[in-house]
CSV table of C-alpha atoms and ligand atoms in Angstrom, one decimal:
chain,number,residue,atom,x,y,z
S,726,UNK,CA,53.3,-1.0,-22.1
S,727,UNK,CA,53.1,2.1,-24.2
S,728,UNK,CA,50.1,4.5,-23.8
S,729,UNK,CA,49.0,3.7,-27.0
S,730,UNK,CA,47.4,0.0,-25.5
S,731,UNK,CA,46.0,2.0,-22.5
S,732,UNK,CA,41.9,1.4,-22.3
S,733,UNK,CA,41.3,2.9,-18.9
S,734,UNK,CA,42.8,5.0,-16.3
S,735,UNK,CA,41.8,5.8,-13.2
S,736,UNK,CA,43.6,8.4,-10.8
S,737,UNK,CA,42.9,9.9,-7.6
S,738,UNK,CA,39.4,8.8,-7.4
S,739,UNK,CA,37.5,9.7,-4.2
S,740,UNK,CA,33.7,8.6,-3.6
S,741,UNK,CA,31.6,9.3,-0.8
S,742,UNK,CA,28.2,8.5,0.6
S,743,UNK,CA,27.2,11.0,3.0
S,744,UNK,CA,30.2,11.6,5.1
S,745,UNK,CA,31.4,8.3,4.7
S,746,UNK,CA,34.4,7.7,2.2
S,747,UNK,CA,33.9,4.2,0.3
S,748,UNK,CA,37.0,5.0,-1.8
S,749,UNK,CA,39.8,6.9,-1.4
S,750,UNK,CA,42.7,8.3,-4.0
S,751,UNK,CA,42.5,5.4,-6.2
S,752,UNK,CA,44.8,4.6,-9.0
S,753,UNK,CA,44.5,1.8,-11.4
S,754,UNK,CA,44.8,0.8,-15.4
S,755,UNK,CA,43.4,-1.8,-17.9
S,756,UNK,CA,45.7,-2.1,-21.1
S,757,UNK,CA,44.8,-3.8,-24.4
S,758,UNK,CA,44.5,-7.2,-24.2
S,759,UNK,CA,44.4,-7.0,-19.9
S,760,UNK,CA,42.5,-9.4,-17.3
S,761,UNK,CA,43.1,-7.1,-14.5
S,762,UNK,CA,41.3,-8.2,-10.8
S,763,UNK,CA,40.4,-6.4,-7.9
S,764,UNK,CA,40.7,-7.9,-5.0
S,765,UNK,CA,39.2,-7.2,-1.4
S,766,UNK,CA,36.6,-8.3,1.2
S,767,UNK,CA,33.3,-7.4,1.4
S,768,UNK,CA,32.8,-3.5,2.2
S,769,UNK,CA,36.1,-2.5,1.3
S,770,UNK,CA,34.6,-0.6,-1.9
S,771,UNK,CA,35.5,-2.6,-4.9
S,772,UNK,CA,31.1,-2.0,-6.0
S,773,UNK,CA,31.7,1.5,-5.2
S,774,UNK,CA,35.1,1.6,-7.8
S,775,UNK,CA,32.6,0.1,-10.9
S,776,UNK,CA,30.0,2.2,-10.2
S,777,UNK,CA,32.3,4.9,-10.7
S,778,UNK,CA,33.9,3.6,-13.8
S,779,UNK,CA,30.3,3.3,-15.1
S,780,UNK,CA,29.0,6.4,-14.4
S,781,UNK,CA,26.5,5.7,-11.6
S,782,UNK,CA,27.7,7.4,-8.6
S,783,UNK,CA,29.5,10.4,-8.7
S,784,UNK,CA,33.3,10.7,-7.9
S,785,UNK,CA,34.3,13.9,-5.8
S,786,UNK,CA,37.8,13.9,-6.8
S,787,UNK,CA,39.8,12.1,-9.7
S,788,UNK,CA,39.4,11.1,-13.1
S,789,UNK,CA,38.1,8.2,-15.5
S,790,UNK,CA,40.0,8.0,-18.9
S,791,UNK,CA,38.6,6.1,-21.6
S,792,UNK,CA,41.2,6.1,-24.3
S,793,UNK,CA,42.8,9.2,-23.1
S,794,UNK,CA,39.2,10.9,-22.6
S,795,UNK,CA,37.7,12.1,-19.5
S,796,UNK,CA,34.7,10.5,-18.9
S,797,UNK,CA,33.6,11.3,-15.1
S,798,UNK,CA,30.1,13.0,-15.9
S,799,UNK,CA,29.1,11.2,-18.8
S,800,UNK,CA,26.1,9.0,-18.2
S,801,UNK,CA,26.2,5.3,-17.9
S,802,UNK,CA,24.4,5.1,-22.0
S,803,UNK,CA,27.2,7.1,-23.0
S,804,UNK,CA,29.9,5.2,-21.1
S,805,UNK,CA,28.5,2.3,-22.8
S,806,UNK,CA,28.5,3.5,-26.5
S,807,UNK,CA,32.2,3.9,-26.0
S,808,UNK,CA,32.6,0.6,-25.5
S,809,UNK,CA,32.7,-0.5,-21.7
S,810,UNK,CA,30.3,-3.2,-20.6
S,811,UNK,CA,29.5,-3.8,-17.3
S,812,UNK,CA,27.8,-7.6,-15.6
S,813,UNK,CA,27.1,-6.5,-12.3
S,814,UNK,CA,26.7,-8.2,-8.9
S,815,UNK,CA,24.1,-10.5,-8.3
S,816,UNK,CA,23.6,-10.5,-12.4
S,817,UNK,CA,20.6,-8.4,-12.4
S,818,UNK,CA,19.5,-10.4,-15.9
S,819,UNK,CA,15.2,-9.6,-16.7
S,820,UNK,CA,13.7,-13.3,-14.8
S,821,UNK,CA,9.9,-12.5,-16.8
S,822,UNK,CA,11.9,-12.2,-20.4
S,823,UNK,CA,13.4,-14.9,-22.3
S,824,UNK,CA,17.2,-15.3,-22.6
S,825,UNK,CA,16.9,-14.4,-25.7
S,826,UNK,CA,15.0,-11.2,-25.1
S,827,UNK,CA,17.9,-10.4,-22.5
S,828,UNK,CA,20.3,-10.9,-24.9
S,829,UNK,CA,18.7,-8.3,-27.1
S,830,UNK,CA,18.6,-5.4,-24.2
S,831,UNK,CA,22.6,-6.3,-24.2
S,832,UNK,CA,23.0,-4.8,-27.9
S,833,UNK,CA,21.6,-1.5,-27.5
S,834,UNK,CA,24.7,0.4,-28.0
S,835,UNK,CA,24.6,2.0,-31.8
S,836,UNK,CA,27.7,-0.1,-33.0
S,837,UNK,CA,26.3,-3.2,-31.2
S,838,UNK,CA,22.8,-3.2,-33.3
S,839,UNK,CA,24.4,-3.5,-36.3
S,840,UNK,CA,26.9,-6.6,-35.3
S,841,UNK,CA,23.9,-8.2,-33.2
S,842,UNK,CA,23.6,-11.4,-35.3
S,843,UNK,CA,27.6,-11.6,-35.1
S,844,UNK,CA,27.7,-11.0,-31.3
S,845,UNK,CA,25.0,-13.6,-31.1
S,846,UNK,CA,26.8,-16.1,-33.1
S,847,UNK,CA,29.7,-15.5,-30.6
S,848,UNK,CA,27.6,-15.7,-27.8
S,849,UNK,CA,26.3,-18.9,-28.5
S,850,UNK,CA,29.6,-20.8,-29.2
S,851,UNK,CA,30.8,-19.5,-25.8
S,852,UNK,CA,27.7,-20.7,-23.8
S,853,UNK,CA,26.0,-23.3,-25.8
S,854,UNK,CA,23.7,-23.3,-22.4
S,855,UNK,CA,22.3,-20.7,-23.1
S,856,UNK,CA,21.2,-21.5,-26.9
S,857,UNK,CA,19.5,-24.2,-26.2
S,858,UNK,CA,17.2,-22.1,-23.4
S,859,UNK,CA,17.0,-18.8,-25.3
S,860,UNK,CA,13.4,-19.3,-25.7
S,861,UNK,CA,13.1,-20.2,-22.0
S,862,UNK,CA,12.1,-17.0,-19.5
S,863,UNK,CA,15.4,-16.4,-17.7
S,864,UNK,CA,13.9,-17.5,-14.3
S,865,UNK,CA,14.2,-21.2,-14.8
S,866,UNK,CA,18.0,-20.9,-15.2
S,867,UNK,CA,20.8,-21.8,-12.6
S,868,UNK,CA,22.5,-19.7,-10.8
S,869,UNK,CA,25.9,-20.3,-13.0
S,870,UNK,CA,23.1,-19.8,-16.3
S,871,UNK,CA,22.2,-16.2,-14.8
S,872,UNK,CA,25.7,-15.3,-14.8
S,873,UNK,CA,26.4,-16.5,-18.1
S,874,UNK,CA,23.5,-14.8,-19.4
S,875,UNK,CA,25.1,-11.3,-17.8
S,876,UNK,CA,28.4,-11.7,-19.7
S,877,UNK,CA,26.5,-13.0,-22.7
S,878,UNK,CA,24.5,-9.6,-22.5
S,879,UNK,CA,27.4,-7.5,-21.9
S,880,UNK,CA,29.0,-9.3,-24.9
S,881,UNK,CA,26.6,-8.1,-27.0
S,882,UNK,CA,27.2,-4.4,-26.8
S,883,UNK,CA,30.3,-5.5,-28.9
S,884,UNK,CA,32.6,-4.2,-26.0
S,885,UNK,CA,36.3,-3.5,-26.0
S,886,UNK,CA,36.1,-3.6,-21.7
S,887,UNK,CA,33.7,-5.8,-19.9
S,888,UNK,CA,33.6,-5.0,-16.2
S,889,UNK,CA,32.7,-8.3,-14.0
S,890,UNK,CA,31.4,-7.6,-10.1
S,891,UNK,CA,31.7,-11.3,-8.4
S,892,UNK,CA,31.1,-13.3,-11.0
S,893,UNK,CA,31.6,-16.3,-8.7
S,894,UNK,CA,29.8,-15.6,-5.9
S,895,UNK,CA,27.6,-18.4,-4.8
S,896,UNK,CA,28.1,-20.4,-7.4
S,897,UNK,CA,29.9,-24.5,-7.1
S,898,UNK,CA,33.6,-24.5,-8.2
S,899,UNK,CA,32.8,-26.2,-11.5
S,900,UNK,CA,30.5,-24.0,-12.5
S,901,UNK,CA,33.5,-21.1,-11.8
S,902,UNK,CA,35.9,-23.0,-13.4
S,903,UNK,CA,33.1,-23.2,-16.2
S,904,UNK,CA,32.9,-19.5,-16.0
S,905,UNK,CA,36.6,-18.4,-16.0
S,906,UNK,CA,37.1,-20.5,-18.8
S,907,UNK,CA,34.8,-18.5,-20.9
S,908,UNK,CA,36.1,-15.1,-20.3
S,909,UNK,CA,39.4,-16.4,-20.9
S,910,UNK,CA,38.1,-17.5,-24.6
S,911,UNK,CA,36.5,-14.1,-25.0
S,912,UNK,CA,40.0,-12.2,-23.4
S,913,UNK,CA,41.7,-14.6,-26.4
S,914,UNK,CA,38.9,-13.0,-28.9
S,915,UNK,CA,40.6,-9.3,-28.1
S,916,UNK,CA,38.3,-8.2,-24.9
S,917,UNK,CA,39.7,-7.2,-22.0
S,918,UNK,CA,38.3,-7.7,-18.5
S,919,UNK,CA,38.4,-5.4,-14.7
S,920,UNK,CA,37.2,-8.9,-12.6
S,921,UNK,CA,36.0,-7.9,-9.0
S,922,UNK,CA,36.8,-11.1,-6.9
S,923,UNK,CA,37.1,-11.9,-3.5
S,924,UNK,CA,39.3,-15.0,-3.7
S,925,UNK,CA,43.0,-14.4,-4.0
S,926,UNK,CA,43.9,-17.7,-5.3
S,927,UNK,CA,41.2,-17.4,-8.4
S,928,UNK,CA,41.9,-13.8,-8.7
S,929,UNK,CA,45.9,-14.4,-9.5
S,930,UNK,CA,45.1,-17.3,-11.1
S,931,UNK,CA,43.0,-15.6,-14.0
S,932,UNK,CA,44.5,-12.2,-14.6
S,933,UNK,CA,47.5,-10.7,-15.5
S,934,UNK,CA,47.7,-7.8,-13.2
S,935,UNK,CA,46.5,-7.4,-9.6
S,936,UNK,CA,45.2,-4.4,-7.3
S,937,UNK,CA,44.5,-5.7,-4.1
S,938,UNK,CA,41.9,-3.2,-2.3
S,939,UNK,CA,41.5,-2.8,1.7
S,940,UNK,CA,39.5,0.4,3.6
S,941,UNK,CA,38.8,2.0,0.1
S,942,UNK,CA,42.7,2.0,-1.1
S,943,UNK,CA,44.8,0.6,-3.1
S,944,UNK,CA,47.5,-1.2,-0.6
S,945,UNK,CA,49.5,-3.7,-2.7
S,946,UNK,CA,49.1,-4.5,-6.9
S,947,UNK,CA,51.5,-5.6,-9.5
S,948,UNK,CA,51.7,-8.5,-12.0
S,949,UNK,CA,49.7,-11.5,-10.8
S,950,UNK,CA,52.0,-14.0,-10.8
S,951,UNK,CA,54.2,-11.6,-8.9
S,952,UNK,CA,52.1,-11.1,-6.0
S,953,UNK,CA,52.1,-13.8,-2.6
S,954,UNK,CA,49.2,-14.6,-1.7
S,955,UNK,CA,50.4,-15.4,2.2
S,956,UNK,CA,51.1,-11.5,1.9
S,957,UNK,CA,47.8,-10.6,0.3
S,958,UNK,CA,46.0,-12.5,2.9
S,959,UNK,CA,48.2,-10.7,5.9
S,960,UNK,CA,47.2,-7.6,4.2
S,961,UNK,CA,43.5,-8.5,3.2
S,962,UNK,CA,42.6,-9.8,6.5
S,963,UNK,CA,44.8,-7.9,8.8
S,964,UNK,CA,48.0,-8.8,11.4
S,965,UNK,CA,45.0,-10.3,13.8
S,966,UNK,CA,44.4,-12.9,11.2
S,967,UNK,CA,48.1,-14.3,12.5
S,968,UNK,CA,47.3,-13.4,15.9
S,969,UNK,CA,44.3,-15.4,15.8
S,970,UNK,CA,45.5,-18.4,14.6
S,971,UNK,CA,46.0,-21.5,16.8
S,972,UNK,CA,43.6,-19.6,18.7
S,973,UNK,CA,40.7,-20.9,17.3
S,974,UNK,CA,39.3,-24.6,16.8
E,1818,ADP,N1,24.4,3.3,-1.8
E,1818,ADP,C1,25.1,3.3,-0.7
E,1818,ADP,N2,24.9,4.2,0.3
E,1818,ADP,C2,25.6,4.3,1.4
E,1818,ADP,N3,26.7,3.5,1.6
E,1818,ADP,C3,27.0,2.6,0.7
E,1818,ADP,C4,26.3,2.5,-0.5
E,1818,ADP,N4,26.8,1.5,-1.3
E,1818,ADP,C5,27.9,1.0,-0.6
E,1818,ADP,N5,28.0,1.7,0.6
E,1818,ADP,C6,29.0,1.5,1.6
E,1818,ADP,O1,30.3,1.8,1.0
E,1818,ADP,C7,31.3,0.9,1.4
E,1818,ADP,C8,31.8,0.1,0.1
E,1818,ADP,O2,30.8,-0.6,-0.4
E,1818,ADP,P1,31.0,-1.5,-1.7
E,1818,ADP,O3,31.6,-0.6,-2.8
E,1818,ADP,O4,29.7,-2.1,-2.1
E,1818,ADP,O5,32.0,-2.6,-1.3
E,1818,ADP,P2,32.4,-4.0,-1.9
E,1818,ADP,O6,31.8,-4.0,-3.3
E,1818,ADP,O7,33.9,-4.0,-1.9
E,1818,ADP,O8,31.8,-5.0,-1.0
E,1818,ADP,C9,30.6,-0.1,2.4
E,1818,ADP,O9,30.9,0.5,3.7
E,1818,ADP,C10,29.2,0.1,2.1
E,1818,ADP,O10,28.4,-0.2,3.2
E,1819,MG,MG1,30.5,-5.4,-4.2
């Protein structure tokens, strides 16, 4: 793909935490158009690589491009105005204000506030949920509502990149299903998504480019439906996972 297409690059990014290292010398790219997934267990710094993107913990080596721009240093309102969005873990939506009121604190980015009425339009058609509760305070809704309410908000900074962080975690399988389908609708609109997810099989099935992340690195990636997930899973889990098996009841 030419360079022209590429949204964000990443190279060589380093974070610590004290002395410990939660990423090391990571590399990877979102193009135009891209549903690109992380994948990795718990621990193994996938947060950490957001956080970074987003400008809310500081890399010590390497560099965030935005368009060709360097945007390590910039602070996460900045990040935002150019157009990343970010839903992350555990949804974090406002439970004492409305949805609607969320949905609101979504568009504050200057090019959002004037297509608010737009994004909501669009917001609406994708999660038709969360119309009918808008006037509800965000604490009576599901677990699967709360996280459609976090895309909804991101979608309303009118973003060219939305940034997911386990969307699916601890919600029932038809409620991801549910879920996936909508970002797919809003990928078809022209966003482009970095999805976080722990499971292999859901990670390949909905994107179109795969970095799979152990101990802070990158250790295998390439075009989804490329990629084995028997391989993924010797790598993800480790050559004890074979060892193990039969072992166990
Ligand atoms: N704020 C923090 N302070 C210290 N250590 C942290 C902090 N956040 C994460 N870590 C550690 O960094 C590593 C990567 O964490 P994280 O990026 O949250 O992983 P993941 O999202 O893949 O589960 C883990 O060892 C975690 O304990
Ligand atoms: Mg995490």
């Amino acid at each position: 793909m030419s360079d022209r297409d590429k949204l964000l690059e990443v190279t060589g990014l380093d974070v610590f935490y004290g002395d410990l290292q939660a990423i090391k010398d990571i590399n990877i790219e979102v193009h135009k158009g891209d549903m690109v997934a992380l994948i990795g267990a718990n621990g193994v710094g996938k947060s950490t690589l957001l956080q970074a993107i987003m400008g809310l913990n500081k890399p010590k080596n390497g560099s965030v491009k935005w368009k060709g721009k360097e945007i390590v240093g910039m602070t996460t309102n900045k990040i935002a105005q150019l157009g990343i969005a970010m839903t992350p873990e555990g949804s974090h939506i406002f439970e004492d204000m409305t949805v609607y009121e969320n949905l609101l604190l979504g568009a504050y980015p200057k090019h959002a506030k004037a297509r608010r009425e737009e994004s909501k339009a669009l917001v609406y058609k994708t999660f038709p949920a969360l119309k009918e509760k808008e006037k509800q305070l965000a604490t009576f809704l599901s677990g699967g509502q709360r996280q459609m309410l976090a895309i909804a908000r991101a979608m309303m900074a009118s973003p060219e990149l939305i940034i997911c962080d386990e969307i699916s975690l601890g919600l029932a399988p038809i409620m991801i299903k549910d879920i996936y389908a909508s970002l797919h609708t809003i990928n078809e609109a022209g966003v482009s998504f970095l999805l976080v997810e722990q499971e292999t099989k859901r990670a390949l099935r909905n994107s179109n480019y795969a970095y799979v992340i152990v101990h802070g690195q990158v250790v295998m990636e390439g075009p989804s439906n490329t990629l084995s997930e028997e391989k993924i899973a010797e790598v993800y889990f480790g050559v004890d996972q074979n060892e193990e098996k039969g072992g166990d009841e």
